[in-house]
PDB file of C-alpha atoms in Angstrom:
ATOM      1  CA  UNK A   1      -0.549   0.087  -0.471  1.00 89.00           C
ATOM      2  CA  UNK A   2       2.824   2.303   0.661  1.00 90.00           C
ATOM      3  CA  UNK A   3       4.703   1.768  -2.914  1.00 93.00           C
ATOM      4  CA  UNK A   4       1.457   2.272  -4.339  1.00 93.00           C
ATOM      5  CA  UNK A   5       0.484   5.688  -2.301  1.00 93.00           C
ATOM      6  CA  UNK A   6       3.865   6.614  -3.251  1.00 94.00           C
ATOM      7  CA  UNK A   7       2.959   5.871  -7.401  1.00 95.00           C
ATOM      8  CA  UNK A   8       0.499   7.259  -7.404  1.00 96.00           C
ATOM      9  CA  UNK A   9       2.793  10.399  -6.898  1.00 95.00           C
ATOM     10  CA  UNK A  10       5.486   9.736  -9.057  1.00 95.00           C
ATOM     11  CA  UNK A  11       7.844  11.058  -7.284  1.00 94.00           C
ATOM     12  CA  UNK A  12      11.083  11.354  -8.954  1.00 93.00           C
ATOM     13  CA  UNK A  13      14.937  12.828  -8.225  1.00 93.00           C
ATOM     14  CA  UNK A  14      13.865  16.823  -9.491  1.00 91.00           C
ATOM     15  CA  UNK A  15      10.850  16.254  -6.724  1.00 93.00           C
ATOM     16  CA  UNK A  16      10.510  18.480  -3.608  1.00 93.00           C
ATOM     17  CA  UNK A  17       8.108  16.289  -1.011  1.00 95.00           C
ATOM     18  CA  UNK A  18       6.155  16.743   1.381  1.00 95.00           C
ATOM     19  CA  UNK A  19       4.917  14.991   3.980  1.00 96.00           C
ATOM     20  CA  UNK A  20       2.181  15.567   6.803  1.00 95.00           C
ATOM     21  CA  UNK A  21       2.486  13.559   9.940  1.00 94.00           C
ATOM     22  CA  UNK A  22       5.099  10.940   8.549  1.00 95.00           C
ATOM     23  CA  UNK A  23       4.872   9.067  12.448  1.00 93.00           C
ATOM     24  CA  UNK A  24       7.650   6.713  12.326  1.00 94.00           C
ATOM     25  CA  UNK A  25       8.462   6.710   9.036  1.00 95.00           C
ATOM     26  CA  UNK A  26       6.728   3.446   6.952  1.00 93.00           C
ATOM     27  CA  UNK A  27       6.572   5.906   4.341  1.00 96.00           C
ATOM     28  CA  UNK A  28       9.397   8.698   4.917  1.00 97.00           C
ATOM     29  CA  UNK A  29      12.129   5.585   3.894  1.00 97.00           C
ATOM     30  CA  UNK A  30      10.042   4.952   0.308  1.00 97.00           C
ATOM     31  CA  UNK A  31       9.701   8.830  -0.230  1.00 97.00           C
ATOM     32  CA  UNK A  32      13.596   9.078   0.729  1.00 97.00           C
ATOM     33  CA  UNK A  33      14.855   6.520  -1.675  1.00 97.00           C
ATOM     34  CA  UNK A  34      12.499   8.173  -5.002  1.00 96.00           C
ATOM     35  CA  UNK A  35      12.995  12.002  -3.690  1.00 95.00           C
ATOM     36  CA  UNK A  36      15.317  14.426  -4.512  1.00 93.00           C
ATOM     37  CA  UNK A  37      14.509  16.237  -1.183  1.00 93.00           C
ATOM     38  CA  UNK A  38      11.878  15.503   1.730  1.00 95.00           C
ATOM     39  CA  UNK A  39      10.625  17.517   4.106  1.00 94.00           C
ATOM     40  CA  UNK A  40       8.582  15.247   6.886  1.00 96.00           C
ATOM     41  CA  UNK A  41       6.254  17.429   9.145  1.00 96.00           C
ATOM     42  CA  UNK A  42       5.142  15.383  12.528  1.00 96.00           C
ATOM     43  CA  UNK A  43       3.491  16.816  15.681  1.00 95.00           C
ATOM     44  CA  UNK A  44       3.772  13.889  17.961  1.00 96.00           C
ATOM     45  CA  UNK A  45       7.390  15.543  19.813  1.00 97.00           C
ATOM     46  CA  UNK A  46       7.447  11.582  21.121  1.00 97.00           C
ATOM     47  CA  UNK A  47       7.359  10.496  17.417  1.00 96.00           C
ATOM     48  CA  UNK A  48      10.544  12.421  16.424  1.00 97.00           C
ATOM     49  CA  UNK A  49      13.296  10.137  18.144  1.00 97.00           C
ATOM     50  CA  UNK A  50      12.173   6.681  16.354  1.00 97.00           C
ATOM     51  CA  UNK A  51      11.730   8.619  13.552  1.00 97.00           C
ATOM     52  CA  UNK A  52      14.890  10.723  13.063  1.00 96.00           C
ATOM     53  CA  UNK A  53      16.567   6.872  13.721  1.00 97.00           C
ATOM     54  CA  UNK A  54      14.355   5.201  10.977  1.00 96.00           C
ATOM     55  CA  UNK A  55      16.035   7.779   8.668  1.00 97.00           C
ATOM     56  CA  UNK A  56      19.491   7.788   9.787  1.00 96.00           C
ATOM     57  CA  UNK A  57      21.004   6.822   6.577  1.00 96.00           C
ATOM     58  CA  UNK A  58      19.079   9.024   4.453  1.00 97.00           C
ATOM     59  CA  UNK A  59      20.646  13.332   3.970  1.00 96.00           C
ATOM     60  CA  UNK A  60      17.961  14.230   1.946  1.00 95.00           C
ATOM     61  CA  UNK A  61      15.567  14.187   4.368  1.00 96.00           C
ATOM     62  CA  UNK A  62      14.464  16.539   7.079  1.00 94.00           C
ATOM     63  CA  UNK A  63      12.066  16.239   9.757  1.00 96.00           C
ATOM     64  CA  UNK A  64      10.536  19.383  11.320  1.00 95.00           C
ATOM     65  CA  UNK A  65       8.435  18.704  15.323  1.00 96.00           C
ATOM     66  CA  UNK A  66       5.325  20.971  14.006  1.00 95.00           C
ATOM     67  CA  UNK A  67       1.662  20.958  13.316  1.00 94.00           C
ATOM     68  CA  UNK A  68       1.771  21.459  10.074  1.00 93.00           C
ATOM     69  CA  UNK A  69      -1.432  23.907  10.261  1.00 93.00           C
ATOM     70  CA  UNK A  70       1.298  26.393  11.295  1.00 93.00           C
ATOM     71  CA  UNK A  71       3.617  25.850   9.166  1.00 89.00           C
ATOM     72  CA  UNK A  72       4.834  28.567   7.110  1.00 87.00           C
ATOM     73  CA  UNK A  73       5.598  25.711   3.746  1.00 81.00           C
ATOM     74  CA  UNK A  74       6.386  28.424   1.220  1.00 80.00           C
ATOM     75  CA  UNK A  75       9.978  29.847   3.524  1.00 81.00           C
ATOM     76  CA  UNK A  76      10.766  26.229   4.631  1.00 80.00           C
ATOM     77  CA  UNK A  77      10.529  24.602   1.148  1.00 79.00           C
ATOM     78  CA  UNK A  78      12.060  28.225  -0.295  1.00 73.00           C
ATOM     79  CA  UNK A  79      14.980  27.823   0.996  1.00 64.00           C
ATOM     80  CA  UNK A  80      15.582  24.452   0.426  1.00 63.00           C
ATOM     81  CA  UNK A  81      14.122  23.919  -2.902  1.00 67.00           C
ATOM     82  CA  UNK A  82      13.304  25.093  -6.671  1.00 67.00           C
ATOM     83  CA  UNK A  83      12.241  21.268  -8.224  1.00 76.00           C
ATOM     84  CA  UNK A  84       8.682  20.167  -8.712  1.00 88.00           C
ATOM     85  CA  UNK A  85       6.987  19.846  -5.250  1.00 92.00           C
ATOM     86  CA  UNK A  86       4.097  17.648  -3.945  1.00 95.00           C
ATOM     87  CA  UNK A  87       2.402  16.353  -0.546  1.00 96.00           C
ATOM     88  CA  UNK A  88       2.077  12.758   0.377  1.00 96.00           C
ATOM     89  CA  UNK A  89       0.237  12.147   3.431  1.00 94.00           C
ATOM     90  CA  UNK A  90      -1.554   8.982   5.242  1.00 90.00           C
ATOM     91  CA  UNK A  91      -4.041  12.198   7.234  1.00 87.00           C
ATOM     92  CA  UNK A  92      -5.660  12.310  10.747  1.00 83.00           C
ATOM     93  CA  UNK A  93      -8.929  11.823   9.522  1.00 82.00           C
ATOM     94  CA  UNK A  94     -10.324  14.587  12.112  1.00 87.00           C
ATOM     95  CA  UNK A  95      -8.482  17.014  10.627  1.00 91.00           C
ATOM     96  CA  UNK A  96      -8.524  16.228   7.224  1.00 93.00           C
ATOM     97  CA  UNK A  97     -10.029  18.701   5.622  1.00 94.00           C
ATOM     98  CA  UNK A  98      -8.700  21.534   7.515  1.00 94.00           C
ATOM     99  CA  UNK A  99      -4.657  20.725   6.214  1.00 94.00           C
ATOM    100  CA  UNK A 100      -6.063  20.024   2.527  1.00 95.00           C
ATOM    101  CA  UNK A 101      -7.898  23.388   2.371  1.00 95.00           C
ATOM    102  CA  UNK A 102      -4.658  25.797   3.771  1.00 93.00           C
ATOM    103  CA  UNK A 103      -2.308  23.733   1.461  1.00 93.00           C
ATOM    104  CA  UNK A 104      -4.859  24.487  -1.162  1.00 94.00           C
ATOM    105  CA  UNK A 105      -5.790  28.293  -0.484  1.00 91.00           C
ATOM    106  CA  UNK A 106      -2.252  28.783  -0.045  1.00 85.00           C
ATOM    107  CA  UNK A 107      -1.640  28.791  -3.920  1.00 72.00           C
ATOM    108  CA  UNK A 108       2.147  27.916  -3.457  1.00 77.00           C
ATOM    109  CA  UNK A 109       3.524  25.805  -6.095  1.00 84.00           C
ATOM    110  CA  UNK A 110       2.170  22.200  -5.443  1.00 91.00           C
ATOM    111  CA  UNK A 111       2.133  20.502  -8.612  1.00 93.00           C
ATOM    112  CA  UNK A 112       0.261  16.729  -7.459  1.00 96.00           C
ATOM    113  CA  UNK A 113      -0.842  15.975  -3.754  1.00 97.00           C
ATOM    114  CA  UNK A 114      -1.273  12.459  -2.754  1.00 97.00           C
ATOM    115  CA  UNK A 115      -3.490  11.950   0.380  1.00 96.00           C
ATOM    116  CA  UNK A 116      -5.410   9.166   2.361  1.00 94.00           C
ATOM    117  CA  UNK A 117      -8.288  10.219   4.253  1.00 94.00           C
ATOM    118  CA  UNK A 118     -11.623   8.200   4.989  1.00 93.00           C
ATOM    119  CA  UNK A 119     -13.724   7.530   2.285  1.00 94.00           C
ATOM    120  CA  UNK A 120     -16.388   8.794   2.649  1.00 94.00           C
ATOM    121  CA  UNK A 121     -14.594  12.452   2.388  1.00 95.00           C
ATOM    122  CA  UNK A 122     -12.737  10.783  -0.779  1.00 97.00           C
ATOM    123  CA  UNK A 123     -16.395  10.149  -2.559  1.00 97.00           C
ATOM    124  CA  UNK A 124     -16.976  13.853  -0.954  1.00 97.00           C
ATOM    125  CA  UNK A 125     -13.754  15.467  -2.308  1.00 97.00           C
ATOM    126  CA  UNK A 126     -14.956  13.713  -6.426  1.00 98.00           C
ATOM    127  CA  UNK A 127     -18.327  14.416  -6.325  1.00 97.00           C
ATOM    128  CA  UNK A 128     -20.398  15.388  -9.283  1.00 96.00           C
ATOM    129  CA  UNK A 129     -23.477  17.995  -8.883  1.00 95.00           C
ATOM    130  CA  UNK A 130     -25.694  16.025  -7.741  1.00 92.00           C
ATOM    131  CA  UNK A 131     -24.917  13.268  -6.128  1.00 89.00           C
ATOM    132  CA  UNK A 132     -25.665  13.064  -2.120  1.00 91.00           C
ATOM    133  CA  UNK A 133     -21.786  12.986  -1.592  1.00 95.00           C
ATOM    134  CA  UNK A 134     -21.611  16.776  -3.711  1.00 96.00           C
ATOM    135  CA  UNK A 135     -20.998  19.917  -1.440  1.00 95.00           C
ATOM    136  CA  UNK A 136     -19.122  22.978  -0.598  1.00 95.00           C
ATOM    137  CA  UNK A 137     -15.623  20.073  -0.293  1.00 96.00           C
ATOM    138  CA  UNK A 138     -16.147  19.043  -3.605  1.00 97.00           C
ATOM    139  CA  UNK A 139     -16.269  22.416  -4.825  1.00 97.00           C
ATOM    140  CA  UNK A 140     -13.511  23.924  -3.758  1.00 97.00           C
ATOM    141  CA  UNK A 141     -11.284  20.811  -3.835  1.00 97.00           C
ATOM    142  CA  UNK A 142     -12.586  20.898  -7.414  1.00 97.00           C
ATOM    143  CA  UNK A 143     -12.000  24.899  -7.910  1.00 97.00           C
ATOM    144  CA  UNK A 144      -7.911  24.024  -7.073  1.00 97.00           C
ATOM    145  CA  UNK A 145      -7.783  20.347  -8.533  1.00 97.00           C
ATOM    146  CA  UNK A 146      -8.105  17.456 -10.510  1.00 97.00           C
ATOM    147  CA  UNK A 147      -9.408  15.223  -7.464  1.00 98.00           C
ATOM    148  CA  UNK A 148      -9.140  11.130  -8.577  1.00 98.00           C
ATOM    149  CA  UNK A 149      -9.837   8.648  -5.885  1.00 98.00           C
ATOM    150  CA  UNK A 150      -7.162   5.625  -6.860  1.00 97.00           C
ATOM    151  CA  UNK A 151      -7.555   2.549  -4.781  1.00 95.00           C
ATOM    152  CA  UNK A 152      -9.284   1.792  -1.710  1.00 92.00           C
ATOM    153  CA  UNK A 153      -7.798   0.595   2.006  1.00 87.00           C
ATOM    154  CA  UNK A 154     -10.092  -1.760   3.398  1.00 82.00           C
ATOM    155  CA  UNK A 155      -9.747  -1.320   7.876  1.00 66.00           C
ATOM    156  CA  UNK A 156      -7.365  -4.765   8.638  1.00 68.00           C
ATOM    157  CA  UNK A 157      -4.654  -3.040   6.661  1.00 70.00           C
ATOM    158  CA  UNK A 158      -3.953  -0.711   9.555  1.00 68.00           C
ATOM    159  CA  UNK A 159      -2.754  -1.474  13.339  1.00 66.00           C
ATOM    160  CA  UNK A 160      -4.815  -0.366  15.191  1.00 67.00           C
ATOM    161  CA  UNK A 161      -8.193  -0.847  12.682  1.00 70.00           C
ATOM    162  CA  UNK A 162     -10.186   1.951  12.407  1.00 71.00           C
ATOM    163  CA  UNK A 163     -13.691   1.503  12.114  1.00 75.00           C
ATOM    164  CA  UNK A 164     -13.813   2.992   8.299  1.00 82.00           C
ATOM    165  CA  UNK A 165     -12.425   2.155   5.422  1.00 89.00           C
ATOM    166  CA  UNK A 166      -9.568   4.370   3.597  1.00 93.00           C
ATOM    167  CA  UNK A 167      -9.109   5.771  -0.247  1.00 95.00           C
ATOM    168  CA  UNK A 168      -6.059   7.527  -1.454  1.00 96.00           C
ATOM    169  CA  UNK A 169      -6.876  10.220  -3.753  1.00 97.00           C
ATOM    170  CA  UNK A 170      -5.194  12.276  -5.863  1.00 98.00           C
ATOM    171  CA  UNK A 171      -5.143  15.788  -6.435  1.00 98.00           C
ATOM    172  CA  UNK A 172      -3.711  17.543  -9.515  1.00 97.00           C
ATOM    173  CA  UNK A 173      -3.486  21.746  -8.988  1.00 96.00           C
ATOM    174  CA  UNK A 174      -4.995  23.292 -11.220  1.00 95.00           C
ATOM    175  CA  UNK A 175      -2.341  26.179 -13.455  1.00 91.00           C
ATOM    176  CA  UNK A 176      -5.361  27.977 -13.839  1.00 93.00           C
ATOM    177  CA  UNK A 177      -8.469  27.631 -12.055  1.00 94.00           C
ATOM    178  CA  UNK A 178     -10.885  26.452 -13.901  1.00 96.00           C
ATOM    179  CA  UNK A 179     -13.803  28.969 -13.994  1.00 97.00           C
ATOM    180  CA  UNK A 180     -12.863  32.971 -14.067  1.00 96.00           C
ATOM    181  CA  UNK A 181     -13.941  34.499 -11.082  1.00 96.00           C
ATOM    182  CA  UNK A 182     -14.514  38.537 -10.520  1.00 96.00           C
ATOM    183  CA  UNK A 183     -14.454  38.207  -6.344  1.00 95.00           C
ATOM    184  CA  UNK A 184     -13.226  34.626  -5.157  1.00 94.00           C
ATOM    185  CA  UNK A 185     -14.594  35.878  -1.830  1.00 94.00           C
ATOM    186  CA  UNK A 186     -18.225  36.441  -3.004  1.00 94.00           C
ATOM    187  CA  UNK A 187     -17.663  32.637  -4.995  1.00 96.00           C
ATOM    188  CA  UNK A 188     -16.836  30.984  -1.991  1.00 95.00           C
ATOM    189  CA  UNK A 189     -19.580  32.131   0.005  1.00 93.00           C
ATOM    190  CA  UNK A 190     -22.171  31.442  -1.929  1.00 94.00           C
ATOM    191  CA  UNK A 191     -21.088  28.205  -2.471  1.00 95.00           C
ATOM    192  CA  UNK A 192     -21.170  28.057   1.388  1.00 93.00           C
ATOM    193  CA  UNK A 193     -24.892  29.697   1.573  1.00 92.00           C
ATOM    194  CA  UNK A 194     -25.902  27.123  -0.652  1.00 93.00           C
ATOM    195  CA  UNK A 195     -24.344  23.972   1.518  1.00 92.00           C
ATOM    196  CA  UNK A 196     -25.166  25.727   4.896  1.00 85.00           C
ATOM    197  CA  UNK A 197     -28.785  24.098   5.062  1.00 77.00           C
ATOM    198  CA  UNK A 198     -28.963  21.591   1.979  1.00 72.00           C
ATOM    199  CA  UNK A 199     -32.769  21.284   1.957  1.00 80.00           C
ATOM    200  CA  UNK A 200     -32.775  25.322   1.398  1.00 86.00           C
ATOM    201  CA  UNK A 201     -33.322  26.245  -1.887  1.00 91.00           C
ATOM    202  CA  UNK A 202     -31.621  28.800  -3.742  1.00 92.00           C
ATOM    203  CA  UNK A 203     -33.961  31.969  -3.311  1.00 92.00           C
ATOM    204  CA  UNK A 204     -33.560  31.399   0.220  1.00 91.00           C
ATOM    205  CA  UNK A 205     -29.647  30.493   0.773  1.00 90.00           C
ATOM    206  CA  UNK A 206     -28.873  33.523  -1.242  1.00 91.00           C
ATOM    207  CA  UNK A 207     -31.833  35.938   0.735  1.00 90.00           C
ATOM    208  CA  UNK A 208     -29.829  34.683   4.304  1.00 85.00           C
ATOM    209  CA  UNK A 209     -26.376  35.360   2.722  1.00 85.00           C
ATOM    210  CA  UNK A 210     -25.079  38.836   4.685  1.00 71.00           C
ATOM    211  CA  UNK A 211     -24.233  41.839   2.739  1.00 76.00           C
ATOM    212  CA  UNK A 212     -26.265  40.333  -0.686  1.00 83.00           C
ATOM    213  CA  UNK A 213     -28.711  43.170   0.175  1.00 84.00           C
ATOM    214  CA  UNK A 214     -30.921  41.184  -3.313  1.00 87.00           C
ATOM    215  CA  UNK A 215     -34.318  40.787  -2.661  1.00 89.00           C
ATOM    216  CA  UNK A 216     -35.720  37.477  -3.445  1.00 91.00           C
ATOM    217  CA  UNK A 217     -37.678  39.018  -6.269  1.00 93.00           C
ATOM    218  CA  UNK A 218     -34.600  39.884  -7.817  1.00 92.00           C
ATOM    219  CA  UNK A 219     -32.671  36.714  -6.491  1.00 92.00           C
ATOM    220  CA  UNK A 220     -35.824  35.416  -8.547  1.00 93.00           C
ATOM    221  CA  UNK A 221     -34.464  37.162 -11.990  1.00 94.00           C
ATOM    222  CA  UNK A 222     -31.058  36.361 -11.761  1.00 93.00           C
ATOM    223  CA  UNK A 223     -31.686  33.121 -11.394  1.00 94.00           C
ATOM    224  CA  UNK A 224     -33.662  33.470 -14.401  1.00 94.00           C
ATOM    225  CA  UNK A 225     -31.045  35.062 -16.254  1.00 94.00           C
ATOM    226  CA  UNK A 226     -29.265  32.237 -16.351  1.00 94.00           C
ATOM    227  CA  UNK A 227     -31.390  29.381 -16.838  1.00 95.00           C
ATOM    228  CA  UNK A 228     -31.632  28.060 -12.529  1.00 94.00           C
ATOM    229  CA  UNK A 229     -34.487  27.088 -11.908  1.00 92.00           C
ATOM    230  CA  UNK A 230     -35.449  28.993  -8.515  1.00 87.00           C
ATOM    231  CA  UNK A 231     -36.273  25.807  -7.129  1.00 91.00           C
ATOM    232  CA  UNK A 232     -33.010  23.741  -7.887  1.00 93.00           C
ATOM    233  CA  UNK A 233     -30.885  23.454  -4.195  1.00 93.00           C
ATOM    234  CA  UNK A 234     -27.186  24.034  -4.344  1.00 93.00           C
ATOM    235  CA  UNK A 235     -26.180  20.168  -5.179  1.00 94.00           C
ATOM    236  CA  UNK A 236     -27.599  20.551  -7.893  1.00 95.00           C
ATOM    237  CA  UNK A 237     -25.104  23.935  -9.065  1.00 96.00           C
ATOM    238  CA  UNK A 238     -21.794  22.652 -11.299  1.00 96.00           C
ATOM    239  CA  UNK A 239     -18.661  24.796 -10.382  1.00 97.00           C
ATOM    240  CA  UNK A 240     -19.576  26.866 -13.427  1.00 97.00           C
ATOM    241  CA  UNK A 241     -22.970  27.933 -12.752  1.00 97.00           C
ATOM    242  CA  UNK A 242     -21.702  28.421  -8.904  1.00 96.00           C
ATOM    243  CA  UNK A 243     -19.398  30.757 -11.248  1.00 97.00           C
ATOM    244  CA  UNK A 244     -21.915  32.395 -13.087  1.00 96.00           C
ATOM    245  CA  UNK A 245     -23.796  33.315 -10.069  1.00 95.00           C
ATOM    246  CA  UNK A 246     -21.069  35.012  -8.221  1.00 95.00           C
ATOM    247  CA  UNK A 247     -19.731  36.931 -11.049  1.00 95.00           C
ATOM    248  CA  UNK A 248     -23.571  38.445 -11.244  1.00 94.00           C
ATOM    249  CA  UNK A 249     -23.588  39.466  -8.022  1.00 91.00           C
ATOM    250  CA  UNK A 250     -19.825  40.779  -7.348  1.00 88.00           C
ATOM    251  CA  UNK A 251     -21.528  43.516 -10.879  1.00 81.00           C
TER     252      UNK A 251
END
C-alpha cells in the first residue's frame, strides 16, 4: 500500500515532497529513496526520535516537529528547493479537511497532492453535482485541483484497525482555475451559503446571505437569466453555475 501510494504521487529525483504525519517513517523511507528532497512534518514530539533514527541513513530528509497548520511552507521549501513540489500524507481523519484546504488555499507551487483519507471524505472531494456526496468541499477542491480516487484501503490494513474504509485520492493542482471569478470571496460565500442548509432552495440561501442585499424577486430574476430553476438546491449546481452567480452578484 505504501508503494502504491508513493507510485500515485509519481515521485522522482527532481521532486521535493512534503509528508504530513510521517509517524515513525514507514512511508518516509520510500519517499526518501525516490525523491530529491523530503520535508517530513510531524506534530508528535514523542515520535521524533524513532523517526530520525529510522531515517539516519538519508541526507535528503528534513524532519520538522510542528503542527502543519502552523507551518509556513513557503519559507521552509523556498529555502531548500526550487524543483517540483508534491505533498503526500496519510492524514489524521479528524482534521483532514482543514489541512487539505490550507494547502490548496496557500497558492504555493504544489504540482500534485496524494492523500490517504476516510473514504467518505474522498467521495465528497471527487463528487459530481447532483449526488448526495456533492457539497461545498467538492466545489472548493475542484476549484483548486482535479481530484481522482485511485484505490481503496480496507480497515484490516491498519494497526490499530479503524472503523471506516479509507481511500487514496490524487489531487492534480490546476495551473489556472476552471472558472474566471470577479471575486473569489463572493464565490466561496455563495457556495458555503448554498450548502449551509441543504434543504434550502437557492432563492432562500442567497436571500439569507449576509451583505448580498438583494430582494427575493431580484434573486429569482437573476437565477432565471442564468437558466437556474428558482427551486434548485445547491447540490444541483455545477462549479460553472456557481461562478456565473458569483460574477453576476459581484458587478
